[in-house]
Amino acid sequence: MVSIVFAGVGGQGVITVAMIIGRAAVLEGKNVLMTELHGMAQRGGKISVEVRIGDYKSAIIPGGTADAIVAFEELEAVRNVAKLKEGGIILLSRRKIHPVSMTMKNQNYPDELIQNELNKYTMMNVEADQVALELGYKRVANTVMVGAVYSTGLLGLREESLITAIKESLPEKVWKVNLLAFEHGKRLLPVEAASSL
Amino acid sequence: MQLDPLLGPEGQTEFLLGNEAVARGVYEAGVSVATTYPGTPSSEIGDILYRLSDRMGIKFEFATNEKVALEIAAVASLGGLRSFVFMKHVGLNVAMDSFMSLSGAGAKGGMVVFSADDPSMHSSQNEQDNRFLGKFAKIIVIEPSSPQELKDFVVSAFDLSEEVGHPVLIRSVTRISHIRAPVKLGNLREKREWDYRKDTSYVLLPENAYKAQTSIVNRLDKVNSSKFRDRFNIAYGSSSTLIITSGAAYNYIDEALQMLNVRARILKIGLSFPLDMEGVIQEIERADTVVFIEEGGPFLEEQILSTCALRSINRKFHGKLNGAVPTSYEMDVDRVVGFLSKIYGIQIQTKNPVPNIPVREPVLCPGCPHRATYYVATLAMKQKGIKHPIAPTDIGCYTLGYYEPYGLGDFCFSMGSSVGSSSGFAMNSKEKIVSFIGDSTFFHAGIPALVNAYHNNHNFLLVIMDNSVTAMTGGQPTPESSPPFKRVDIESVVRGIGIRNIFSMDPYDLKNSLETFKKALSTDELAVIISKRECALEVDKKKPLSELTIFQIDQDKCNQCYNCIRNFACAAFYVEDGKVKIDPELCDGCSVCSEPLVCPFNAIEEVKT
Ligand code: SF4
Ligand code: SF4
C-alpha cells in the first residue's frame, strides 16, 4: 500500500507521470486509484494528482499519510506537505514558476520561505531537467522522474511493468528516448538513500 | 500507444477515468443516440464519444445547449432507441423545462440522463445536488461510487429504464468522474431499432398531462421491488451503528472507521429514488444509532426520516439535519473522521497545518487572446475617461478577467447571464456598461438576451470573445466550427437581430483594436464588438515544433517601467531583483507583449534561434 502526491503546475505533464505509474500497477493486477484536481485554468494553475496503490476506496489521500510527494515545482511541493506522513520523503525536480500575483507586485520567488519549509522534511533533488537536456530532448524530464520514483522502491512495482506502461502511454516514435530517460532517472538518486527507504 | 482501450474486449481491465468508464458503459449498453453540451466535470465523455462514436455505432452530437441536447435524446428514446444525454450539474438547470416533462412521456428505449455534480465547486458556480432535481421531476435516481460502478450502473440503468418504461438520472460527482481506477470491461448489448409510434403522452397538453400523472406513479411503483434493490444496493458489517451512505461519500467510510478503530454496519444505496424503503427500515430497526453520510444535501436522510416519523421509529439519528454532518463542500476521509469521532466520542489528534505560502491563482494561458482583449478594454476605457465601468461577465476561461490587473467582472450567475444582467444594469445605472461573453456561451444562452436588449432599447457594449472553441472544457467545437458541420457566423446573427453598431477586431493587433474599442465605446446605443482570435492552445496543437518562437527582454533597453507586469500581466513574465524576465518555457511566442502599447521602450524582442 502506497500513497503519493504528484504536484506541479498545469502544463508540466504531472498527470502523465501519475498515469504511467497507475497503468503499471494495473498491469500487475493491483488496485490503484488516482484523483486529479485542477481548477478552471488550462495552464499555469496548481495541479495535484494523488495516486494510491493497494486496497483503498478513497482516492483522496488523508492528511499526514502520504508516503511521498513528487513535485515538479518548488512552491507546489510545499503546498502539499500537510499530506506527508512523518518520515515521508519529497522528491523535487527544481523548477520555479512564479505566481502572477507575485510578479504583478514586483516580488521575487519566495526561495527562503520554501527552503525553510523543505528543511523540515527528507528532501531529494532530482535533476530531471538537466538529464533531459543532456539526452537532447527536454520533454522527457517527466520520464526521468518516473525512473527516480521507481528507484526509491516505494512503488512496489516491477521495472517491466513501468516500461510497458511508458510504452502504453506514449507514441511509439518517442519510446526509445523515454526508456533511456527512465534508465537515467533510476540512477539519479544516491544509492544509499534510495535503498534505505 | 495501443488500440483504444475503450473499445477493448469483454473481461479486459483498463485504467480508466470515471468519465471514460461512462463512455464505455454507453457503448456496452447499446446506446444509439448520445448528446451533450460540454461542462466540467462531465466533458471527457463528450470528447471520447466525439472521437469514437462512429466506431461505437452511436449518433453523437454537441448541442448548442443542454435543453436541446435533452430533447434530441428524449425523442430517440420515444422512438425505441437507447439514448444518453449528459451534462454538468448546472447544465440540468438549462435542460430543466423539458426534463420536467420527461417523466410524463416515459421511455420506450432506455433513457439515461447523466449529471456530473461538482461539490466544493472546483469549476462551477454552485454545488447543487441534482438528486433533488431527479426526485422533483419524478425521475429514477441512481448513484454510483467508483469508475467501475459508473460503467456498470450506466448499463444497469438502461436495463432498468426499459423494464419500467421510465427515464433514469445518474448522479456522479467530480471525485468519481475524475478518478482513475481499474475498470473491467463488459460485453456489448445489442442496439434497438427505430420504431416511433404516436402517443398522446408525448404532447403534454393539459388533458394529456393530467392523465400522465397516473402513469408516472404506476411506473415509479414498479421500481419498488427487491429485484432492483439487489442490483444497486449493498450492506455489510455487523454493529449496532448503521451508516447509510451513497455515491462518493461511501468511498471514505471504511478508511475512516479503520482510523478511528470502530465498527459500523454499512448500507450503501445505489438506487436513491424511489428508495427500497422496506429494506432500509429493516436495517434501521436492527440498529440503535443511525448515521447518514451523503455527498451533497440530505437526500436519503430526508426521505428515510419522513418514513421513520410516520411509523414512529425512533433511533439516535445523526446527519445533516441535526448538524452532525456538514452540508457544504465535498467529503473526504479527514472530514468523515472529524464528524464520526464526535458521534463515537473519540479524541483525535489534529493534523499538520498547511504552511502559509503564496497562492497560485488560476490565470489565462500565455498567448491567450482574452488577455489582449482585456488589456485593450482597460486601456480604451482609461483613455475615454471611463473610471467605473460596470462589467458583467460570463462562464468560460475569460471569467478570469475578473482578477487583477483587469478587474473586469461585476456579475456572473450562469451561462449567458452577462447579457441579461447588462439589460438590468442599463435600465438603472448611469455608468458605462461593458460586458463580456465567449462565442460558445453566446450561442448557448446569449442570443435570446441580446434580442431582448435590442428590442427594449438597452444601451451597453457587448464584447463577444470569439476563440472558435469551447476552450475551458478542453476545446470542443462550437456552432462556428466547420466542416463537417455547417458554420454559424456570429456577426450575421448579431446583424440579423437588427443591431447596427457591430465592430470586429483581432485582439493581437493592439493598436487597431484600441481604436476600434474606443469607437465602440462612443456609440450611444447597443453595440457589439466581436474580438476574434483562435484559442492559443488550439493553435499550439497544430503548430509544428520548428515554428516555435519565444520572446525575451533586452535588459539594456528595459526601463523598468513595469507596465508589462502591472497592466498586461502575461503568465510567462516574472521578476528577479527588480528585473522583468520572460520564462522561456512558458512563453507561447504570441508577440503581443512586444507591441509598443505594452512595452513603450521596445525592450521585448523575439529570440533568434
Ligand atoms: S514594459 Fe518594457 S520597459 Fe517596461 S518593464 Fe516591461 S520590458 Fe521593461
Ligand atoms: S510573447 Fe509575450 S505575451 Fe506572448 S506569451 Fe510570450 S511573454 Fe507572453
PDB file of N, CA, C and O in Angstrom, chain B residues 16 86 88 109 202 217 234 303 309 331 340-341 344 391 463 520 522 545-546 596:
ATOM      1  N   LEU B  16      -9.109   3.407 -16.197  1.00  0.00           N
ATOM      2  CA  LEU B  16      -9.985   4.403 -16.821  1.00  0.00           C
ATOM      3  C   LEU B  16     -10.373   5.537 -15.882  1.00  0.00           C
ATOM      4  O   LEU B  16     -10.605   5.341 -14.685  1.00  0.00           O
ATOM      5  N   PHE B  86     -25.869  13.882 -21.362  1.00  0.00           N
ATOM      6  CA  PHE B  86     -25.025  14.113 -20.186  1.00  0.00           C
ATOM      7  C   PHE B  86     -24.573  15.556 -20.120  1.00  0.00           C
ATOM      8  O   PHE B  86     -24.468  16.242 -21.140  1.00  0.00           O
ATOM      9  N   LYS B  88     -22.951  18.831 -17.006  1.00  0.00           N
ATOM     10  CA  LYS B  88     -22.569  19.134 -15.631  1.00  0.00           C
ATOM     11  C   LYS B  88     -23.843  19.493 -14.876  1.00  0.00           C
ATOM     12  O   LYS B  88     -24.890  19.741 -15.480  1.00  0.00           O
ATOM     13  N   GLY B 109     -37.249   3.176 -25.609  1.00  0.00           N
ATOM     14  CA  GLY B 109     -35.873   2.697 -25.481  1.00  0.00           C
ATOM     15  C   GLY B 109     -35.344   3.269 -24.181  1.00  0.00           C
ATOM     16  O   GLY B 109     -35.804   4.329 -23.740  1.00  0.00           O
ATOM     17  N   TYR B 202     -46.858  12.193 -25.419  1.00  0.00           N
ATOM     18  CA  TYR B 202     -45.715  12.996 -25.891  1.00  0.00           C
ATOM     19  C   TYR B 202     -46.123  14.446 -26.136  1.00  0.00           C
ATOM     20  O   TYR B 202     -45.282  15.290 -26.415  1.00  0.00           O
ATOM     21  N   VAL B 217     -46.901   7.627 -11.562  1.00  0.00           N
ATOM     22  CA  VAL B 217     -46.972   6.929 -10.279  1.00  0.00           C
ATOM     23  C   VAL B 217     -46.872   5.416 -10.490  1.00  0.00           C
ATOM     24  O   VAL B 217     -46.132   4.721  -9.781  1.00  0.00           O
ATOM     25  N   ILE B 234     -25.915  -2.346  -1.498  1.00  0.00           N
ATOM     26  CA  ILE B 234     -25.225  -3.400  -0.761  1.00  0.00           C
ATOM     27  C   ILE B 234     -25.180  -3.057   0.726  1.00  0.00           C
ATOM     28  O   ILE B 234     -25.249  -1.878   1.093  1.00  0.00           O
ATOM     29  N   GLN B 303     -35.758  11.531   2.983  1.00  0.00           N
ATOM     30  CA  GLN B 303     -36.740  10.515   2.582  1.00  0.00           C
ATOM     31  C   GLN B 303     -36.933   9.489   3.702  1.00  0.00           C
ATOM     32  O   GLN B 303     -38.048   9.114   4.039  1.00  0.00           O
ATOM     33  N   ALA B 309     -40.643   8.896  10.816  1.00  0.00           N
ATOM     34  CA  ALA B 309     -41.586   9.712  11.585  1.00  0.00           C
ATOM     35  C   ALA B 309     -42.991   9.145  11.456  1.00  0.00           C
ATOM     36  O   ALA B 309     -43.708   8.978  12.452  1.00  0.00           O
ATOM     37  N   MET B 331     -16.830  15.614   0.630  1.00  0.00           N
ATOM     38  CA  MET B 331     -16.334  14.788   1.733  1.00  0.00           C
ATOM     39  C   MET B 331     -14.930  14.283   1.405  1.00  0.00           C
ATOM     40  O   MET B 331     -14.523  14.239   0.251  1.00  0.00           O
ATOM     41  N   LEU B 340     -17.296  11.685  12.523  1.00  0.00           N
ATOM     42  CA  LEU B 340     -17.572  10.387  13.164  1.00  0.00           C
ATOM     43  C   LEU B 340     -16.934  10.327  14.555  1.00  0.00           C
ATOM     44  O   LEU B 340     -17.489   9.728  15.481  1.00  0.00           O
ATOM     45  N   SER B 341     -15.769  10.969  14.720  1.00  0.00           N
ATOM     46  CA  SER B 341     -15.108  10.920  16.022  1.00  0.00           C
ATOM     47  C   SER B 341     -16.002  11.559  17.079  1.00  0.00           C
ATOM     48  O   SER B 341     -16.066  11.091  18.220  1.00  0.00           O
ATOM     49  N   TYR B 344     -18.915   9.076  17.756  1.00  0.00           N
ATOM     50  CA  TYR B 344     -18.449   7.925  18.539  1.00  0.00           C
ATOM     51  C   TYR B 344     -17.809   8.351  19.855  1.00  0.00           C
ATOM     52  O   TYR B 344     -17.437   7.512  20.665  1.00  0.00           O
ATOM     53  N   ALA B 391     -19.005  45.842 -15.544  1.00  0.00           N
ATOM     54  CA  ALA B 391     -18.574  44.820 -16.490  1.00  0.00           C
ATOM     55  C   ALA B 391     -19.151  43.449 -16.162  1.00  0.00           C
ATOM     56  O   ALA B 391     -18.486  42.623 -15.548  1.00  0.00           O
ATOM     57  N   VAL B 463     -18.982  42.642 -25.619  1.00  0.00           N
ATOM     58  CA  VAL B 463     -17.791  42.143 -26.306  1.00  0.00           C
ATOM     59  C   VAL B 463     -17.911  40.625 -26.407  1.00  0.00           C
ATOM     60  O   VAL B 463     -17.951  39.927 -25.391  1.00  0.00           O
ATOM     61  N   ALA B 520     -16.280  51.965 -30.423  1.00  0.00           N
ATOM     62  CA  ALA B 520     -17.453  51.247 -29.918  1.00  0.00           C
ATOM     63  C   ALA B 520     -17.951  51.877 -28.619  1.00  0.00           C
ATOM     64  O   ALA B 520     -19.153  51.950 -28.367  1.00  0.00           O
ATOM     65  N   SER B 522     -17.889  54.925 -27.933  1.00  0.00           N
ATOM     66  CA  SER B 522     -18.504  56.227 -28.198  1.00  0.00           C
ATOM     67  C   SER B 522     -19.939  56.108 -28.699  1.00  0.00           C
ATOM     68  O   SER B 522     -20.645  57.109 -28.735  1.00  0.00           O
ATOM     69  N   LEU B 545       6.736  21.884 -34.119  1.00  0.00           N
ATOM     70  CA  LEU B 545       7.758  22.307 -33.157  1.00  0.00           C
ATOM     71  C   LEU B 545       8.738  23.312 -33.755  1.00  0.00           C
ATOM     72  O   LEU B 545       9.213  24.224 -33.083  1.00  0.00           O
ATOM     73  N   SER B 546       9.036  23.150 -35.047  1.00  0.00           N
ATOM     74  CA  SER B 546      10.025  24.011 -35.683  1.00  0.00           C
ATOM     75  C   SER B 546       9.565  25.465 -35.746  1.00  0.00           C
ATOM     76  O   SER B 546      10.366  26.373 -35.899  1.00  0.00           O
ATOM     77  N   PRO B 596       4.310  48.193 -28.998  1.00  0.00           N
ATOM     78  CA  PRO B 596       4.601  49.405 -28.211  1.00  0.00           C
ATOM     79  C   PRO B 596       3.521  49.725 -27.169  1.00  0.00           C
ATOM     80  O   PRO B 596       3.825  50.362 -26.160  1.00  0.00           O
TER      81      PRO B 596
END
